[in-house]
Structure formats: C-alpha cells, structure tokens
C-alpha cells in the first residue's frame, strides 16, 4: 500500500479527501468544497499539492478549487470530460477507463452516473481506495438529481458492489447518523446495521468522522446496496426522500 487517505471536514457536513503517495511524497486533494481547510491540510502534509481530483460539479465539491490552484499553481485539476462545461477549468479531462497519475500510483476512473450524469469516481485499486463523491455514503446513497438518475444510480451501485470487499469508500458527506435512522426503519433486525449505527453514534460523539466505510460493511448494512432489484431500490430511494 502506497497511498494514504484522510478525511478532512469542510463546510457543514462535507468531506474533502487528502491523499499522500508514500514513495514520492506527492499530495492530492479530492473534492475541495472549501479552500481554507484544504490549504491547511496540504500545508500540514508538507506544503506541496500535485493534484486536485473532482468527482462532480456541485459547489460543495468544487468551490475551493480556484483558491487552491492560486495557492498551488503546479496542482493539476482533473474531472470528467463530459462535465467540463460545468466544472472549474480542467488540466486533464477524463472518462470511464482512463487513469490519472499520482506520484508512483495511478487512479482508475469509473463513470458512475446517478447523482449527476457526469459523476465519476477515482479508484486506487492496489490501495483499496475509492473516492466516490456523492454516489454512495455510509448506510446511504446519493440523491438522483438528473433525468434517468434512479436507474443510473442503481447500476452504479451494482458496479461498486462488485469491487473487492475491503475497498474503502471515501464519500463526500457525513450523513451516517441520519442515514442510520432511515436504514433501521427498513431493516430493524440487521445486526451489522445496528452495529454500524452504534459505532457511528460513538464516533460522532467523539467528534470523529464515520468514514471511510468499507464495501464489506456496506454490503452487510446499507439498504441501497442491499436492495434486491431496481424496484426495491426505487421504493427505498423514494421513501428516503420523505423520511423524517
Ligand atoms: Zn453532489
Ligand atoms: Fe455533495
């Protein structure tokens, strides 16, 4: 394992992700929704920034890019080619199957539409890291916001489900406790879910992030990854929108 990853809280409930490549000392951030915490994290990691990875165009994932780029002009900004018109200016536009160099490592690009049509994820396969933005959360999943989103989101979750179980899902938000309340309403007897919900409560009480989660944990507990088919997924996604 050469790439290390760390959640950095920003805005009210977002995470940006700080990555460091061990062999080369290269540093990357993913989804800087706010510049100040990203800059502080980069300074603490040694003051060098090589790469800015963007999963999708929403402001809470990209608003810090301009200031970061001004501060660290050598950083390359990487995002989806099909969303180039609504992303900050890209130095590298990518699509499904492309790869992004990061120090001695490489991230594979997965096109995982559903939350938005152009949403991508970055997969550091040898390090079992998936930077998955707003597609899947601990005990939850993103909201389909564009045409065809529900079907696309379901297909994207099926793809994630086939990754190795020890994949760490580095998602964009701290939604675990509220996701747990909904998940428990669907699947109250699920022991893995109850354990994850309890662990999340303890972590939050201690002021710590509940993510990354692992795919194995989510396959056992996440009602969206556990939906039997598209219809069940659709019903759960719809119910979650109205759940209080
Ligand atoms: Zn989003
Ligand atoms: Fe978001």
mmCIF file of N, CA, C and O in Angstrom, residues 98-181:
data_model
loop_
_atom_site.group_PDB
_atom_site.id
_atom_site.type_symbol
_atom_site.label_atom_id
_atom_site.label_comp_id
_atom_site.label_asym_id
_atom_site.label_seq_id
_atom_site.Cartn_x
_atom_site.Cartn_y
_atom_site.Cartn_z
ATOM 1 N N UNK A 98 -10.131 5.655 -18.136
ATOM 2 C CA UNK A 98 -8.883 6.427 -18.116
ATOM 3 C C UNK A 98 -8.165 6.213 -16.791
ATOM 4 O O UNK A 98 -8.740 5.694 -15.836
ATOM 5 N N UNK A 99 -6.890 6.641 -16.754
ATOM 6 C CA UNK A 99 -6.224 6.622 -15.458
ATOM 7 C C UNK A 99 -5.503 7.936 -15.232
ATOM 8 O O UNK A 99 -5.164 8.660 -16.175
ATOM 9 N N UNK A 100 -5.318 8.233 -13.963
ATOM 10 C CA UNK A 100 -4.737 9.504 -13.535
ATOM 11 C C UNK A 100 -3.483 9.191 -12.744
ATOM 12 O O UNK A 100 -3.532 8.439 -11.767
ATOM 13 N N UNK A 101 -2.358 9.757 -13.177
ATOM 14 C CA UNK A 101 -1.097 9.526 -12.466
ATOM 15 C C UNK A 101 -1.063 10.368 -11.197
ATOM 16 O O UNK A 101 -1.444 11.539 -11.187
ATOM 17 N N UNK A 102 -0.598 9.739 -10.128
ATOM 18 C CA UNK A 102 -0.433 10.433 -8.846
ATOM 19 C C UNK A 102 0.825 9.891 -8.182
ATOM 20 O O UNK A 102 0.810 8.787 -7.647
ATOM 21 N N UNK A 103 1.927 10.639 -8.243
ATOM 22 C CA UNK A 103 3.198 10.128 -7.750
ATOM 23 C C UNK A 103 3.516 8.819 -8.448
ATOM 24 O O UNK A 103 3.466 8.727 -9.671
ATOM 25 N N UNK A 104 3.827 7.791 -7.658
ATOM 26 C CA UNK A 104 4.120 6.479 -8.237
ATOM 27 C C UNK A 104 2.852 5.653 -8.430
ATOM 28 O O UNK A 104 2.905 4.518 -8.897
ATOM 29 N N UNK A 105 1.713 6.210 -8.054
ATOM 30 C CA UNK A 105 0.443 5.479 -8.115
ATOM 31 C C UNK A 105 -0.389 5.945 -9.306
ATOM 32 O O UNK A 105 -0.032 6.892 -10.005
ATOM 33 N N UNK A 106 -1.475 5.250 -9.522
ATOM 34 C CA UNK A 106 -2.407 5.568 -10.587
ATOM 35 C C UNK A 106 -3.819 5.316 -10.097
ATOM 36 O O UNK A 106 -4.076 4.301 -9.468
ATOM 37 N N UNK A 107 -4.720 6.239 -10.421
ATOM 38 C CA UNK A 107 -6.133 6.020 -10.101
ATOM 39 C C UNK A 107 -6.871 5.690 -11.381
ATOM 40 O O UNK A 107 -6.697 6.375 -12.390
ATOM 41 N N UNK A 108 -7.668 4.646 -11.346
ATOM 42 C CA UNK A 108 -8.565 4.354 -12.451
ATOM 43 C C UNK A 108 -9.808 5.215 -12.332
ATOM 44 O O UNK A 108 -10.241 5.554 -11.230
ATOM 45 N N UNK A 109 -10.375 5.580 -13.481
ATOM 46 C CA UNK A 109 -11.582 6.403 -13.494
ATOM 47 C C UNK A 109 -12.790 5.522 -13.800
ATOM 48 O O UNK A 109 -12.796 4.777 -14.783
ATOM 49 N N UNK A 110 -13.804 5.601 -12.935
ATOM 50 C CA UNK A 110 -15.069 4.900 -13.166
ATOM 51 C C UNK A 110 -16.156 5.946 -13.396
ATOM 52 O O UNK A 110 -16.299 6.874 -12.588
ATOM 53 N N UNK A 111 -16.890 5.814 -14.468
ATOM 54 C CA UNK A 111 -18.047 6.687 -14.676
ATOM 55 C C UNK A 111 -19.214 6.070 -13.913
ATOM 56 O O UNK A 111 -19.671 4.974 -14.245
ATOM 57 N N UNK A 112 -19.671 6.764 -12.865
ATOM 58 C CA UNK A 112 -20.742 6.234 -12.015
ATOM 59 C C UNK A 112 -21.872 7.255 -11.939
ATOM 60 O O UNK A 112 -22.017 7.984 -10.957
ATOM 61 N N UNK A 113 -22.676 7.340 -12.989
ATOM 62 C CA UNK A 113 -23.735 8.348 -13.019
ATOM 63 C C UNK A 113 -24.875 7.986 -12.066
ATOM 64 O O UNK A 113 -24.968 6.856 -11.598
ATOM 65 N N UNK A 114 -25.738 8.963 -11.818
ATOM 66 C CA UNK A 114 -26.913 8.704 -10.983
ATOM 67 C C UNK A 114 -27.236 9.899 -10.102
ATOM 68 O O UNK A 114 -28.347 10.416 -10.122
ATOM 69 N N UNK A 115 -26.266 10.353 -9.324
ATOM 70 C CA UNK A 115 -26.454 11.599 -8.563
ATOM 71 C C UNK A 115 -26.440 12.754 -9.560
ATOM 72 O O UNK A 115 -27.333 13.607 -9.558
ATOM 73 N N UNK A 116 -25.420 12.761 -10.415
ATOM 74 C CA UNK A 116 -25.406 13.608 -11.612
ATOM 75 C C UNK A 116 -24.999 12.706 -12.780
ATOM 76 O O UNK A 116 -24.430 11.632 -12.566
ATOM 77 N N UNK A 117 -25.264 13.159 -14.000
ATOM 78 C CA UNK A 117 -24.990 12.298 -15.161
ATOM 79 C C UNK A 117 -23.500 12.138 -15.420
ATOM 80 O O UNK A 117 -23.067 11.157 -16.018
ATOM 81 N N UNK A 118 -22.698 13.107 -14.982
ATOM 82 C CA UNK A 118 -21.266 13.045 -15.272
ATOM 83 C C UNK A 118 -20.411 12.579 -14.106
ATOM 84 O O UNK A 118 -19.184 12.643 -14.182
ATOM 85 N N UNK A 119 -21.038 12.107 -13.049
ATOM 86 C CA UNK A 119 -20.298 11.757 -11.829
ATOM 87 C C UNK A 119 -19.262 10.662 -12.104
ATOM 88 O O UNK A 119 -19.561 9.658 -12.738
ATOM 89 N N UNK A 120 -18.040 10.887 -11.607
ATOM 90 C CA UNK A 120 -17.009 9.852 -11.717
ATOM 91 C C UNK A 120 -16.468 9.515 -10.329
ATOM 92 O O UNK A 120 -16.708 10.239 -9.358
ATOM 93 N N UNK A 121 -15.762 8.383 -10.260
ATOM 94 C CA UNK A 121 -15.063 8.007 -9.036
ATOM 95 C C UNK A 121 -13.623 7.695 -9.419
ATOM 96 O O UNK A 121 -13.335 7.339 -10.565
ATOM 97 N N UNK A 122 -12.721 7.846 -8.450
ATOM 98 C CA UNK A 122 -11.303 7.550 -8.653
ATOM 99 C C UNK A 122 -10.956 6.342 -7.803
ATOM 100 O O UNK A 122 -11.225 6.330 -6.605
ATOM 101 N N UNK A 123 -10.371 5.336 -8.468
ATOM 102 C CA UNK A 123 -10.109 4.056 -7.798
ATOM 103 C C UNK A 123 -8.610 3.782 -7.736
ATOM 104 O O UNK A 123 -7.976 3.567 -8.776
ATOM 105 N N UNK A 124 -8.061 3.827 -6.520
ATOM 106 C CA UNK A 124 -6.686 3.388 -6.307
ATOM 107 C C UNK A 124 -6.770 1.922 -5.912
ATOM 108 O O UNK A 124 -6.837 1.590 -4.722
ATOM 109 N N UNK A 125 -6.801 1.040 -6.929
ATOM 110 C CA UNK A 125 -7.119 -0.367 -6.670
ATOM 111 C C UNK A 125 -6.123 -1.051 -5.723
ATOM 112 O O UNK A 125 -6.549 -1.745 -4.795
ATOM 113 N N UNK A 126 -4.792 -0.897 -5.916
ATOM 114 C CA UNK A 126 -3.867 -1.595 -5.014
ATOM 115 C C UNK A 126 -3.999 -1.136 -3.561
ATOM 116 O O UNK A 126 -3.650 -1.874 -2.645
ATOM 117 N N UNK A 127 -4.494 0.068 -3.380
ATOM 118 C CA UNK A 127 -4.638 0.603 -2.022
ATOM 119 C C UNK A 127 -6.073 0.495 -1.508
ATOM 120 O O UNK A 127 -6.368 0.941 -0.402
ATOM 121 N N UNK A 128 -6.946 -0.096 -2.326
ATOM 122 C CA UNK A 128 -8.339 -0.324 -1.915
ATOM 123 C C UNK A 128 -9.039 0.973 -1.520
ATOM 124 O O UNK A 128 -9.749 1.029 -0.520
ATOM 125 N N UNK A 129 -8.794 2.024 -2.305
ATOM 126 C CA UNK A 129 -9.411 3.328 -2.035
ATOM 127 C C UNK A 129 -10.329 3.676 -3.206
ATOM 128 O O UNK A 129 -9.896 3.654 -4.361
ATOM 129 N N UNK A 130 -11.589 3.976 -2.900
ATOM 130 C CA UNK A 130 -12.494 4.508 -3.917
ATOM 131 C C UNK A 130 -12.979 5.879 -3.451
ATOM 132 O O UNK A 130 -13.649 5.989 -2.420
ATOM 133 N N UNK A 131 -12.619 6.914 -4.221
ATOM 134 C CA UNK A 131 -13.127 8.256 -3.946
ATOM 135 C C UNK A 131 -14.448 8.361 -4.683
ATOM 136 O O UNK A 131 -14.470 8.483 -5.909
ATOM 137 N N UNK A 132 -15.561 8.261 -3.924
ATOM 138 C CA UNK A 132 -16.850 8.020 -4.585
ATOM 139 C C UNK A 132 -17.817 9.187 -4.489
ATOM 140 O O UNK A 132 -18.985 9.046 -4.866
ATOM 141 N N UNK A 133 -17.369 10.340 -4.011
ATOM 142 C CA UNK A 133 -18.208 11.538 -4.076
ATOM 143 C C UNK A 133 -19.564 11.335 -3.448
ATOM 144 O O UNK A 133 -19.677 10.880 -2.302
ATOM 145 N N UNK A 134 -20.626 11.654 -4.206
ATOM 146 C CA UNK A 134 -21.994 11.574 -3.682
ATOM 147 C C UNK A 134 -22.774 10.394 -4.268
ATOM 148 O O UNK A 134 -23.998 10.435 -4.370
ATOM 149 N N UNK A 135 -22.077 9.320 -4.662
ATOM 150 C CA UNK A 135 -22.783 8.146 -5.185
ATOM 151 C C UNK A 135 -23.239 7.239 -4.049
ATOM 152 O O UNK A 135 -24.400 6.845 -3.968
ATOM 153 N N UNK A 136 -22.302 6.904 -3.192
ATOM 154 C CA UNK A 136 -22.663 6.032 -2.067
ATOM 155 C C UNK A 136 -22.115 6.662 -0.794
ATOM 156 O O UNK A 136 -21.029 7.245 -0.794
ATOM 157 N N UNK A 137 -22.910 6.591 0.283
ATOM 158 C CA UNK A 137 -22.488 7.076 1.597
ATOM 159 C C UNK A 137 -22.535 5.912 2.575
ATOM 160 O O UNK A 137 -23.122 4.861 2.274
ATOM 161 N N UNK A 138 -21.961 6.095 3.734
ATOM 162 C CA UNK A 138 -22.125 5.096 4.784
ATOM 163 C C UNK A 138 -23.621 4.990 5.097
ATOM 164 O O UNK A 138 -24.265 5.989 5.421
ATOM 165 N N UNK A 139 -24.185 3.822 4.905
ATOM 166 C CA UNK A 139 -25.594 3.498 5.152
ATOM 167 C C UNK A 139 -26.563 4.254 4.252
ATOM 168 O O UNK A 139 -27.769 4.262 4.508
ATOM 169 N N UNK A 140 -26.056 4.869 3.182
ATOM 170 C CA UNK A 140 -26.961 5.599 2.307
ATOM 171 C C UNK A 140 -26.415 5.698 0.898
ATOM 172 O O UNK A 140 -25.424 5.055 0.552
ATOM 173 N N UNK A 141 -27.098 6.509 0.093
ATOM 174 C CA UNK A 141 -26.593 6.771 -1.252
ATOM 175 C C UNK A 141 -27.021 8.166 -1.661
ATOM 176 O O UNK A 141 -27.824 8.804 -0.983
ATOM 177 N N UNK A 142 -26.466 8.640 -2.753
ATOM 178 C CA UNK A 142 -26.776 9.981 -3.224
ATOM 179 C C UNK A 142 -28.215 10.093 -3.708
ATOM 180 O O UNK A 142 -28.921 9.101 -3.872
ATOM 181 N N UNK A 143 -28.630 11.330 -3.919
ATOM 182 C CA UNK A 143 -29.949 11.578 -4.498
ATOM 183 C C UNK A 143 -29.826 11.659 -6.008
ATOM 184 O O UNK A 143 -28.949 12.350 -6.510
ATOM 185 N N UNK A 144 -30.711 10.999 -6.725
ATOM 186 C CA UNK A 144 -30.719 11.165 -8.186
ATOM 187 C C UNK A 144 -31.277 12.548 -8.501
ATOM 188 O O UNK A 144 -32.407 12.847 -8.161
ATOM 189 N N UNK A 145 -30.479 13.384 -9.152
ATOM 190 C CA UNK A 145 -30.896 14.774 -9.367
ATOM 191 C C UNK A 145 -31.130 15.095 -10.831
ATOM 192 O O UNK A 145 -31.594 16.162 -11.158
ATOM 193 N N UNK A 146 -30.788 14.185 -11.736
ATOM 194 C CA UNK A 146 -30.939 14.484 -13.160
ATOM 195 C C UNK A 146 -31.732 13.366 -13.836
ATOM 196 O O UNK A 146 -31.922 12.297 -13.252
ATOM 197 N N UNK A 147 -32.165 13.603 -15.074
ATOM 198 C CA UNK A 147 -33.003 12.640 -15.792
ATOM 199 C C UNK A 147 -32.389 11.238 -15.805
ATOM 200 O O UNK A 147 -31.211 11.086 -16.095
ATOM 201 N N UNK A 148 -33.207 10.227 -15.513
ATOM 202 C CA UNK A 148 -32.721 8.849 -15.553
ATOM 203 C C UNK A 148 -31.848 8.489 -14.367
ATOM 204 O O UNK A 148 -31.238 7.419 -14.322
ATOM 205 N N UNK A 149 -31.795 9.379 -13.393
ATOM 206 C CA UNK A 149 -30.863 9.235 -12.284
ATOM 207 C C UNK A 149 -31.061 7.971 -11.457
ATOM 208 O O UNK A 149 -30.088 7.340 -11.055
ATOM 209 N N UNK A 150 -32.316 7.595 -11.208
ATOM 210 C CA UNK A 150 -32.556 6.450 -10.322
ATOM 211 C C UNK A 150 -32.004 5.166 -10.933
ATOM 212 O O UNK A 150 -31.310 4.400 -10.251
ATOM 213 N N UNK A 151 -32.279 4.940 -12.208
ATOM 214 C CA UNK A 151 -31.774 3.734 -12.889
ATOM 215 C C UNK A 151 -30.245 3.758 -12.957
ATOM 216 O O UNK A 151 -29.595 2.734 -12.743
ATOM 217 N N UNK A 152 -29.706 4.949 -13.262
ATOM 218 C CA UNK A 152 -28.240 5.064 -13.346
ATOM 219 C C UNK A 152 -27.592 4.822 -11.988
ATOM 220 O O UNK A 152 -26.571 4.140 -11.887
ATOM 221 N N UNK A 153 -28.215 5.373 -10.959
ATOM 222 C CA UNK A 153 -27.648 5.229 -9.613
ATOM 223 C C UNK A 153 -27.651 3.757 -9.201
ATOM 224 O O UNK A 153 -26.678 3.251 -8.635
ATOM 225 N N UNK A 154 -28.758 3.077 -9.514
ATOM 226 C CA UNK A 154 -28.834 1.652 -9.197
ATOM 227 C C UNK A 154 -27.718 0.882 -9.908
ATOM 228 O O UNK A 154 -27.009 0.076 -9.299
ATOM 229 N N UNK A 155 -27.527 1.160 -11.187
ATOM 230 C CA UNK A 155 -26.472 0.474 -11.951
ATOM 231 C C UNK A 155 -25.090 0.818 -11.389
ATOM 232 O O UNK A 155 -24.207 -0.051 -11.291
ATOM 233 N N UNK A 156 -24.896 2.060 -10.986
ATOM 234 C CA UNK A 156 -23.603 2.461 -10.424
ATOM 235 C C UNK A 156 -23.342 1.733 -9.101
ATOM 236 O O UNK A 156 -22.217 1.296 -8.827
ATOM 237 N N UNK A 157 -24.388 1.588 -8.280
ATOM 238 C CA UNK A 157 -24.206 0.860 -7.013
ATOM 239 C C UNK A 157 -23.914 -0.614 -7.269
ATOM 240 O O UNK A 157 -23.122 -1.233 -6.549
ATOM 241 N N UNK A 158 -24.542 -1.184 -8.318
ATOM 242 C CA UNK A 158 -24.240 -2.588 -8.653
ATOM 243 C C UNK A 158 -22.768 -2.736 -9.055
ATOM 244 O O UNK A 158 -22.126 -3.731 -8.746
ATOM 245 N N UNK A 159 -22.243 -1.744 -9.754
ATOM 246 C CA UNK A 159 -20.807 -1.797 -10.120
ATOM 247 C C UNK A 159 -19.926 -1.717 -8.887
ATOM 248 O O UNK A 159 -18.955 -2.460 -8.759
ATOM 249 N N UNK A 160 -20.242 -0.806 -7.988
ATOM 250 C CA UNK A 160 -19.443 -0.668 -6.765
ATOM 251 C C UNK A 160 -19.489 -1.974 -5.975
ATOM 252 O O UNK A 160 -18.482 -2.418 -5.424
ATOM 253 N N UNK A 161 -20.661 -2.622 -5.977
ATOM 254 C CA UNK A 161 -20.837 -3.869 -5.212
ATOM 255 C C UNK A 161 -19.890 -4.967 -5.674
ATOM 256 O O UNK A 161 -19.600 -5.897 -4.923
ATOM 257 N N UNK A 162 -19.406 -4.875 -6.915
ATOM 258 C CA UNK A 162 -18.506 -5.918 -7.438
ATOM 259 C C UNK A 162 -17.029 -5.646 -7.150
ATOM 260 O O UNK A 162 -16.174 -6.457 -7.498
ATOM 261 N N UNK A 163 -16.724 -4.512 -6.522
ATOM 262 C CA UNK A 163 -15.324 -4.225 -6.157
ATOM 263 C C UNK A 163 -14.928 -5.116 -4.973
ATOM 264 O O UNK A 163 -15.784 -5.694 -4.305
ATOM 265 N N UNK A 164 -13.637 -5.228 -4.692
ATOM 266 C CA UNK A 164 -13.220 -6.052 -3.551
ATOM 267 C C UNK A 164 -13.849 -5.552 -2.247
ATOM 268 O O UNK A 164 -13.966 -4.341 -2.044
ATOM 269 N N UNK A 165 -14.269 -6.481 -1.385
ATOM 270 C CA UNK A 165 -14.977 -6.103 -0.152
ATOM 271 C C UNK A 165 -14.169 -5.191 0.773
ATOM 272 O O UNK A 165 -14.753 -4.441 1.556
ATOM 273 N N UNK A 166 -12.854 -5.252 0.692
ATOM 274 C CA UNK A 166 -12.053 -4.384 1.576
ATOM 275 C C UNK A 166 -11.826 -2.996 0.988
ATOM 276 O O UNK A 166 -11.050 -2.206 1.532
ATOM 277 N N UNK A 167 -12.526 -2.675 -0.095
ATOM 278 C CA UNK A 167 -12.443 -1.320 -0.666
ATOM 279 C C UNK A 167 -12.954 -0.297 0.352
ATOM 280 O O UNK A 167 -14.034 -0.472 0.917
ATOM 281 N N UNK A 168 -12.148 0.746 0.564
ATOM 282 C CA UNK A 168 -12.603 1.826 1.446
ATOM 283 C C UNK A 168 -13.371 2.853 0.635
ATOM 284 O O UNK A 168 -12.858 3.367 -0.361
ATOM 285 N N UNK A 169 -14.593 3.118 1.038
ATOM 286 C CA UNK A 169 -15.448 4.059 0.323
ATOM 287 C C UNK A 169 -15.262 5.436 0.949
ATOM 288 O O UNK A 169 -15.686 5.677 2.083
ATOM 289 N N UNK A 170 -14.597 6.321 0.204
ATOM 290 C CA UNK A 170 -14.303 7.669 0.688
ATOM 291 C C UNK A 170 -15.341 8.595 0.081
ATOM 292 O O UNK A 170 -15.212 9.017 -1.068
ATOM 293 N N UNK A 171 -16.393 8.864 0.848
ATOM 294 C CA UNK A 171 -17.548 9.570 0.297
ATOM 295 C C UNK A 171 -17.530 11.037 0.695
ATOM 296 O O UNK A 171 -16.733 11.469 1.520
ATOM 297 N N UNK A 172 -18.453 11.797 0.118
ATOM 298 C CA UNK A 172 -18.405 13.250 0.209
ATOM 299 C C UNK A 172 -19.084 13.881 1.406
ATOM 300 O O UNK A 172 -18.967 15.085 1.605
ATOM 301 N N UNK A 173 -19.819 13.092 2.192
ATOM 302 C CA UNK A 173 -20.590 13.710 3.277
ATOM 303 C C UNK A 173 -20.620 12.867 4.543
ATOM 304 O O UNK A 173 -20.549 11.632 4.487
ATOM 305 N N UNK A 174 -20.803 13.574 5.653
ATOM 306 C CA UNK A 174 -21.043 12.921 6.946
ATOM 307 C C UNK A 174 -22.559 12.859 7.154
ATOM 308 O O UNK A 174 -23.152 13.764 7.733
ATOM 309 N N UNK A 175 -23.160 11.812 6.614
ATOM 310 C CA UNK A 175 -24.614 11.655 6.716
ATOM 311 C C UNK A 175 -24.950 10.387 7.508
ATOM 312 O O UNK A 175 -26.114 9.976 7.546
ATOM 313 N N UNK A 176 -23.957 9.757 8.114
ATOM 314 C CA UNK A 176 -24.156 8.391 8.591
ATOM 315 C C UNK A 176 -25.258 8.270 9.642
ATOM 316 O O UNK A 176 -26.072 7.334 9.575
ATOM 317 N N UNK A 177 -25.300 9.196 10.603
ATOM 318 C CA UNK A 177 -26.300 9.041 11.666
ATOM 319 C C UNK A 177 -27.728 9.177 11.135
ATOM 320 O O UNK A 177 -28.602 8.402 11.511
ATOM 321 N N UNK A 178 -27.957 10.161 10.262
ATOM 322 C CA UNK A 178 -29.327 10.283 9.728
ATOM 323 C C UNK A 178 -29.614 9.138 8.757
ATOM 324 O O UNK A 178 -30.735 8.615 8.723
ATOM 325 N N UNK A 179 -28.618 8.700 7.993
ATOM 326 C CA UNK A 179 -28.825 7.520 7.137
ATOM 327 C C UNK A 179 -29.168 6.295 7.984
ATOM 328 O O UNK A 179 -29.986 5.463 7.580
ATOM 329 N N UNK A 180 -28.544 6.183 9.148
ATOM 330 C CA UNK A 180 -28.780 5.025 10.014
ATOM 331 C C UNK A 180 -30.234 4.978 10.472
ATOM 332 O O UNK A 180 -30.846 3.897 10.527
ATOM 333 N N UNK A 181 -30.816 6.135 10.768
ATOM 334 C CA UNK A 181 -32.209 6.160 11.220
ATOM 335 C C UNK A 181 -33.134 5.606 10.124
ATOM 336 O O UNK A 181 -34.027 4.812 10.392
#
